[in-house]
GROMACS .gro file of C-alpha atoms in nm:
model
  237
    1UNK     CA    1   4.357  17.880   7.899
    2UNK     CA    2   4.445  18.198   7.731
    3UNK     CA    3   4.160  18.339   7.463
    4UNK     CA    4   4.439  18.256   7.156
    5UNK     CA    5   4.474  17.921   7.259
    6UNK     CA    6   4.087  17.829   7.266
    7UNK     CA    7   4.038  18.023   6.906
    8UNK     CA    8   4.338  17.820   6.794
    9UNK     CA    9   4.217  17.507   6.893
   10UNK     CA   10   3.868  17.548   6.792
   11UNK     CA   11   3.969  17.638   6.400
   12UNK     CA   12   4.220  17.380   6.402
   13UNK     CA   13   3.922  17.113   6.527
   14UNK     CA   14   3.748  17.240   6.215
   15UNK     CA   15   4.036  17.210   5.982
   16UNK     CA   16   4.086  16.877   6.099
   17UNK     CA   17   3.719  16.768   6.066
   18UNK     CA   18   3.690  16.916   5.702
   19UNK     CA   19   3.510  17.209   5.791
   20UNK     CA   20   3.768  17.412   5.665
   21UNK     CA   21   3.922  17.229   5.296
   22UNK     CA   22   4.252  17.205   5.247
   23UNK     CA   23   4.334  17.431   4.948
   24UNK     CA   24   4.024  17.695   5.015
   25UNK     CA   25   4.065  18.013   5.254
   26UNK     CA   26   3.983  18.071   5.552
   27UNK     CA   27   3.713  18.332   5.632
   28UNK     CA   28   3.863  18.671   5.656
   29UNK     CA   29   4.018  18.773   6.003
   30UNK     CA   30   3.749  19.061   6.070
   31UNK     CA   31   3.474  18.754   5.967
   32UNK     CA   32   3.704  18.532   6.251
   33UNK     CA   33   3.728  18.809   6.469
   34UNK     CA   34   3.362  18.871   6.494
   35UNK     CA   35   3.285  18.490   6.551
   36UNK     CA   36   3.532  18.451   6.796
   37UNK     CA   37   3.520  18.781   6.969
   38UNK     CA   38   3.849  18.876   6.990
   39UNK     CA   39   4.061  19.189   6.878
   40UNK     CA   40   4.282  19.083   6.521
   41UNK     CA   41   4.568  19.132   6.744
   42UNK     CA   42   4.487  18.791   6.954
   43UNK     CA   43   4.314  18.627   6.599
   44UNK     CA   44   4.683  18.672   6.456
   45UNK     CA   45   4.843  18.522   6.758
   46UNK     CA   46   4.594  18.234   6.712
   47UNK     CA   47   4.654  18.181   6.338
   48UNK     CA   48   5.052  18.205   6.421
   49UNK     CA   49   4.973  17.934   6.586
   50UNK     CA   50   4.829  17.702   6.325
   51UNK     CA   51   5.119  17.852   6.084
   52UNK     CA   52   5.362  17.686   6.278
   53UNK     CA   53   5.168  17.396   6.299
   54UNK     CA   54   5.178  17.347   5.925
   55UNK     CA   55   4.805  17.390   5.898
   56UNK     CA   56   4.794  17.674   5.752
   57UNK     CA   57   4.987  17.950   5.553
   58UNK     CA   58   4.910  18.312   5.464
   59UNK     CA   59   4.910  18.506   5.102
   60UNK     CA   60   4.945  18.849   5.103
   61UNK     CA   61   4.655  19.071   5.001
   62UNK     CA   62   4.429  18.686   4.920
   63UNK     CA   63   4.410  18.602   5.263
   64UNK     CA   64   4.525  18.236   5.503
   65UNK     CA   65   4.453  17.901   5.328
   66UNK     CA   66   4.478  17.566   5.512
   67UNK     CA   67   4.719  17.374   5.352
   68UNK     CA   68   4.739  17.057   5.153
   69UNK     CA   69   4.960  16.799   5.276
   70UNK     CA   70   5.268  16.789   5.173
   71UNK     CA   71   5.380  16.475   5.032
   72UNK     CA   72   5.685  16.385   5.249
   73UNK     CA   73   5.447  16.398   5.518
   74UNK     CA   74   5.303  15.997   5.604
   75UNK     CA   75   5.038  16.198   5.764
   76UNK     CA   76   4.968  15.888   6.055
   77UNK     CA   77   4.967  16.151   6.313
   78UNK     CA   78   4.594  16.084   6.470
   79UNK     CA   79   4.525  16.347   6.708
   80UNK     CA   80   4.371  16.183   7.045
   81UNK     CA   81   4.199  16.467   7.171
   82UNK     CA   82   3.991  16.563   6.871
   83UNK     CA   83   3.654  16.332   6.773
   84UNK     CA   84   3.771  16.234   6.452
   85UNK     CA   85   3.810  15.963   6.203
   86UNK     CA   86   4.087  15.848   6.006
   87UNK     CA   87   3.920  15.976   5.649
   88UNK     CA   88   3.961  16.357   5.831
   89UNK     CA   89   4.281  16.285   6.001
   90UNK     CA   90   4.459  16.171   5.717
   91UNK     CA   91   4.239  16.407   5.457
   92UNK     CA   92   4.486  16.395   5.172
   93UNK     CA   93   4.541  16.037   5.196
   94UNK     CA   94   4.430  15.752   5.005
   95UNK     CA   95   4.150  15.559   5.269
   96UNK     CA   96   3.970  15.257   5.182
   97UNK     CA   97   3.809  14.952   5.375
   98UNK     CA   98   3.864  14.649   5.361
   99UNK     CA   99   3.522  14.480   5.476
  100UNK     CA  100   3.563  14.190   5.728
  101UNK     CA  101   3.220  14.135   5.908
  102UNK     CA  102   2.895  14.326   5.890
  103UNK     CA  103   2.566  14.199   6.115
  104UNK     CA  104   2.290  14.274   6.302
  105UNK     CA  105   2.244  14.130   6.645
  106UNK     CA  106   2.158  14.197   7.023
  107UNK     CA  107   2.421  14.380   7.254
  108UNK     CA  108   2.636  14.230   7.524
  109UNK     CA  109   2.622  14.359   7.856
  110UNK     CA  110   2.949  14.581   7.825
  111UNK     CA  111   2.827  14.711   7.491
  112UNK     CA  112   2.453  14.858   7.651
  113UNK     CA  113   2.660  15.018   7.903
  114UNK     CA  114   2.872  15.176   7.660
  115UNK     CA  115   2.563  15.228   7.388
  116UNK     CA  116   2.316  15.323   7.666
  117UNK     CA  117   2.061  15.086   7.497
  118UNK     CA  118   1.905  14.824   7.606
  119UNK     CA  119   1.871  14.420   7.551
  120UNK     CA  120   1.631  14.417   7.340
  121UNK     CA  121   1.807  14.720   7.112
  122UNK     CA  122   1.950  14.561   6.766
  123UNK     CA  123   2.333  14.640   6.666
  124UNK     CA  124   2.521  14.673   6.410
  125UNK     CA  125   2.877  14.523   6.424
  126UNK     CA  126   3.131  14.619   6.184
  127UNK     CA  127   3.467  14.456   6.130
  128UNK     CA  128   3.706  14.642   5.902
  129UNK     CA  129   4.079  14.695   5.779
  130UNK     CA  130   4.168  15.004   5.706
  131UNK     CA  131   4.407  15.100   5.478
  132UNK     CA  132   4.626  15.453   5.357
  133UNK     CA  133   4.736  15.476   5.043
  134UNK     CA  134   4.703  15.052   5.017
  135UNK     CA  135   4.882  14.980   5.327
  136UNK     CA  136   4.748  14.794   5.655
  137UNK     CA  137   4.665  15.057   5.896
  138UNK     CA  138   4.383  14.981   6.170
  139UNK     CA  139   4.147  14.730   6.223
  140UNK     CA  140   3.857  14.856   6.401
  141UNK     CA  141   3.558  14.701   6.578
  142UNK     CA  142   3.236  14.887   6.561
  143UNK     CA  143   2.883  14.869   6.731
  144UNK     CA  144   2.662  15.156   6.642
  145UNK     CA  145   2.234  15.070   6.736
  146UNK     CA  146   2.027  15.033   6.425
  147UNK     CA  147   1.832  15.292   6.524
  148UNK     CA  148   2.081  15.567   6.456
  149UNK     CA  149   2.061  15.496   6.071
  150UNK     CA  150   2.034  15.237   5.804
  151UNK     CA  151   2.357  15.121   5.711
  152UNK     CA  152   2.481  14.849   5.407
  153UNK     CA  153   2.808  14.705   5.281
  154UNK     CA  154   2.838  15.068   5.016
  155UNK     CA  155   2.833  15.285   5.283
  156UNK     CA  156   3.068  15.140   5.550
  157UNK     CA  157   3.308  15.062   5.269
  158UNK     CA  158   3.363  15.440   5.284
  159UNK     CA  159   3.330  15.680   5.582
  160UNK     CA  160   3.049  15.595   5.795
  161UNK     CA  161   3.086  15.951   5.974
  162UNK     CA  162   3.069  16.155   5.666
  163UNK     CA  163   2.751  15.934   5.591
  164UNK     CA  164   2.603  15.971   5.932
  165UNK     CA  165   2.667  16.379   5.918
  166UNK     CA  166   2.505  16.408   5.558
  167UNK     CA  167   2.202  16.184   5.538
  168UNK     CA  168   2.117  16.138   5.902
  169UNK     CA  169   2.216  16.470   5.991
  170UNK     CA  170   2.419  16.363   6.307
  171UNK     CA  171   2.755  16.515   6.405
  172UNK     CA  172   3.037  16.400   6.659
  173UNK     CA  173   3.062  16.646   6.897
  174UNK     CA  174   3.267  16.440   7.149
  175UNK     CA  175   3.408  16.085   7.241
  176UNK     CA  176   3.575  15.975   7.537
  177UNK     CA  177   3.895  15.777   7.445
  178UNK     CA  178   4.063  15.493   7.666
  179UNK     CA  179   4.402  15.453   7.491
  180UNK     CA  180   4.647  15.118   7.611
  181UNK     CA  181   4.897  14.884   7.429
  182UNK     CA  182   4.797  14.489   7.382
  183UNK     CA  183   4.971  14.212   7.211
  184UNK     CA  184   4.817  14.116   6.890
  185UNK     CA  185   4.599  13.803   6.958
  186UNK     CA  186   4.556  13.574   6.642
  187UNK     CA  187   4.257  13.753   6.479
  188UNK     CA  188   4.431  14.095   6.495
  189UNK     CA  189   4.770  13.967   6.367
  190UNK     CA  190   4.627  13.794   6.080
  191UNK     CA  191   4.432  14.096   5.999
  192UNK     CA  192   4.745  14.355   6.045
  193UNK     CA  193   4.993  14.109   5.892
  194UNK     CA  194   5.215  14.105   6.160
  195UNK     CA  195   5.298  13.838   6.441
  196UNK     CA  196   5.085  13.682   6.721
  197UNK     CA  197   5.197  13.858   7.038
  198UNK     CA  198   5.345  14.175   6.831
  199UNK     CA  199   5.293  14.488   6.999
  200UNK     CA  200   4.937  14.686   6.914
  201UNK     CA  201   4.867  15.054   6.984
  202UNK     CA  202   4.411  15.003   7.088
  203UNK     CA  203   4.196  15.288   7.127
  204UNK     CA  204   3.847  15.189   7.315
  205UNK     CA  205   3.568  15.501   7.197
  206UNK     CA  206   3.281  15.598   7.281
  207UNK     CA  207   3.141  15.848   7.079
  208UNK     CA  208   2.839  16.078   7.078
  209UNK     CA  209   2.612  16.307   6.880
  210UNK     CA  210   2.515  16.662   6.939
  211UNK     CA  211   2.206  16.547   7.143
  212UNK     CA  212   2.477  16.381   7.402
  213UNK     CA  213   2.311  15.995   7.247
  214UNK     CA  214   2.601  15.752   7.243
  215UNK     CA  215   2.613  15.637   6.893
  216UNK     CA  216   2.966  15.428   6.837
  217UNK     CA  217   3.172  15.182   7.083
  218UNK     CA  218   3.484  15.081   6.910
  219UNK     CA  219   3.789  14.946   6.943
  220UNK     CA  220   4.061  15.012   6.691
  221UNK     CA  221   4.419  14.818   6.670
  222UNK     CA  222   4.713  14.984   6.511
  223UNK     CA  223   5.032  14.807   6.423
  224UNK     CA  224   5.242  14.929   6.724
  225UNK     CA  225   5.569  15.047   6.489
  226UNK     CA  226   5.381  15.210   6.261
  227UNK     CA  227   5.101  15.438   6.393
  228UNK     CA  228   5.216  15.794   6.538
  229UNK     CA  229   4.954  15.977   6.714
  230UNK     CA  230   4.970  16.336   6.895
  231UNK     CA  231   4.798  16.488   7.162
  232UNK     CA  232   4.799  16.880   7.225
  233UNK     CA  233   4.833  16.955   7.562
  234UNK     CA  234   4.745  17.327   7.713
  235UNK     CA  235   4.796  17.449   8.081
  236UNK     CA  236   4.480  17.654   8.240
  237UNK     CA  237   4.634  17.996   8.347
   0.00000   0.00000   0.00000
């Protein structure tokens, strides 16, 4: 992959994952430059990059700023190769959670092969709607092990990631993502308002920390109509 690319990619993965706030600067090119390596010549092919994107946009003599969304923009694109959640991918939107089902309990045998836990290792399992700006938007299945942090009902009404990277101190550094279409059985359709049988768009995740420890196995179901996702694609040369 050419140098540019990899820069771009990386500061867009930090835009994307709040690192970088919409409405703030960036750091300065020669601050970029130095972190990255690079000559300003191949940071400014990397920043055209995210320009055209509509990430970010430049100011003369103040610097680039990532931008706010704009609001004719539903903002439902969720990028599949990037470890994030739907409160980063849709940053300017409204997100709540709709609580379903929260428990403890002992793992199946599918979800200690996906958790890397054992038997005898409690879970938590989450069941929640998610919603943008008040409409239906996922419903997602979560097991996370009770060891990676306490968790109650105030917390997973909001983002449990942004909870996890502030008070346990635990970042998602990568996920591996099995992505399929199902038809909507009855729990999902009466969940996502739509018909039993309807098409759903499911992502099956894995995800894990910085220490490589599986912490999530999900499955999330998005109305298949109404969910756009994008993946960025870039040829090794």
């Amino acid at each position: 992959m050419f140098r540019y690319r990899e820069v771009y990619s990386d500061i867009k993965r930090d835009i994307l994952t709040n690192h970088y706030r919409a409405g703030h600067a960036l750091p300065t090119q020669d601050e970029l430059a130095n972190k990255y390596d690079i000559s300003r010549i191949t940071l400014k092919k990397s920043i055209h990059l995210l320009e055209e994107e509509g990430l970010v946009f430049s100011k003369q003599g103040s610097g680039t700023f990532v931008r706010q969304r704009m609001n004719n923009q539903s903002g439902e694109l969720l990028p599949l190769d990037l470890p994030v959640g739907v409160t980063y991918s849709h940053r300017d939107q409204k997100i709540t959670s709709k609580i379903l089902h929260f428990d403890a309990r002992l793992p199946s045998k599918e979800e200690q092969k996906n958790l890397q836990i054992k038997g005898n290792e409690p879970v938590y399992e989450i069941k929640r709607l998610r919603l943008i700006n008040g409409e239906k938007y996922s419903f997602e299945h979560t097991l996370m092990p009770v060891s990676i942090a306490p968790l109650d009902e105030k917390i997973i009404q909001g983002s449990i990631y942004d909870y996890l990277g502030s008070k346990a101190k635990l970042q998602l550094t990568d996920a591996q993502r099995i992505v399929y279409a199902e038809a909507a059985d009855e729990e999902a359709a009466s969940i996502l308002g739509v018909k039993v049988a309807n098409p759903l768009f499911v992502i099956k995740q894995t995800a894990y920390d910085q220490r490589g420890r599986a912490f999530e196995y999900s499955i999330s179901k998005f109305i298949g109509d109404q969910s756009q996702f994008v993946l960025d694609v870039h040829l090794n040369k």
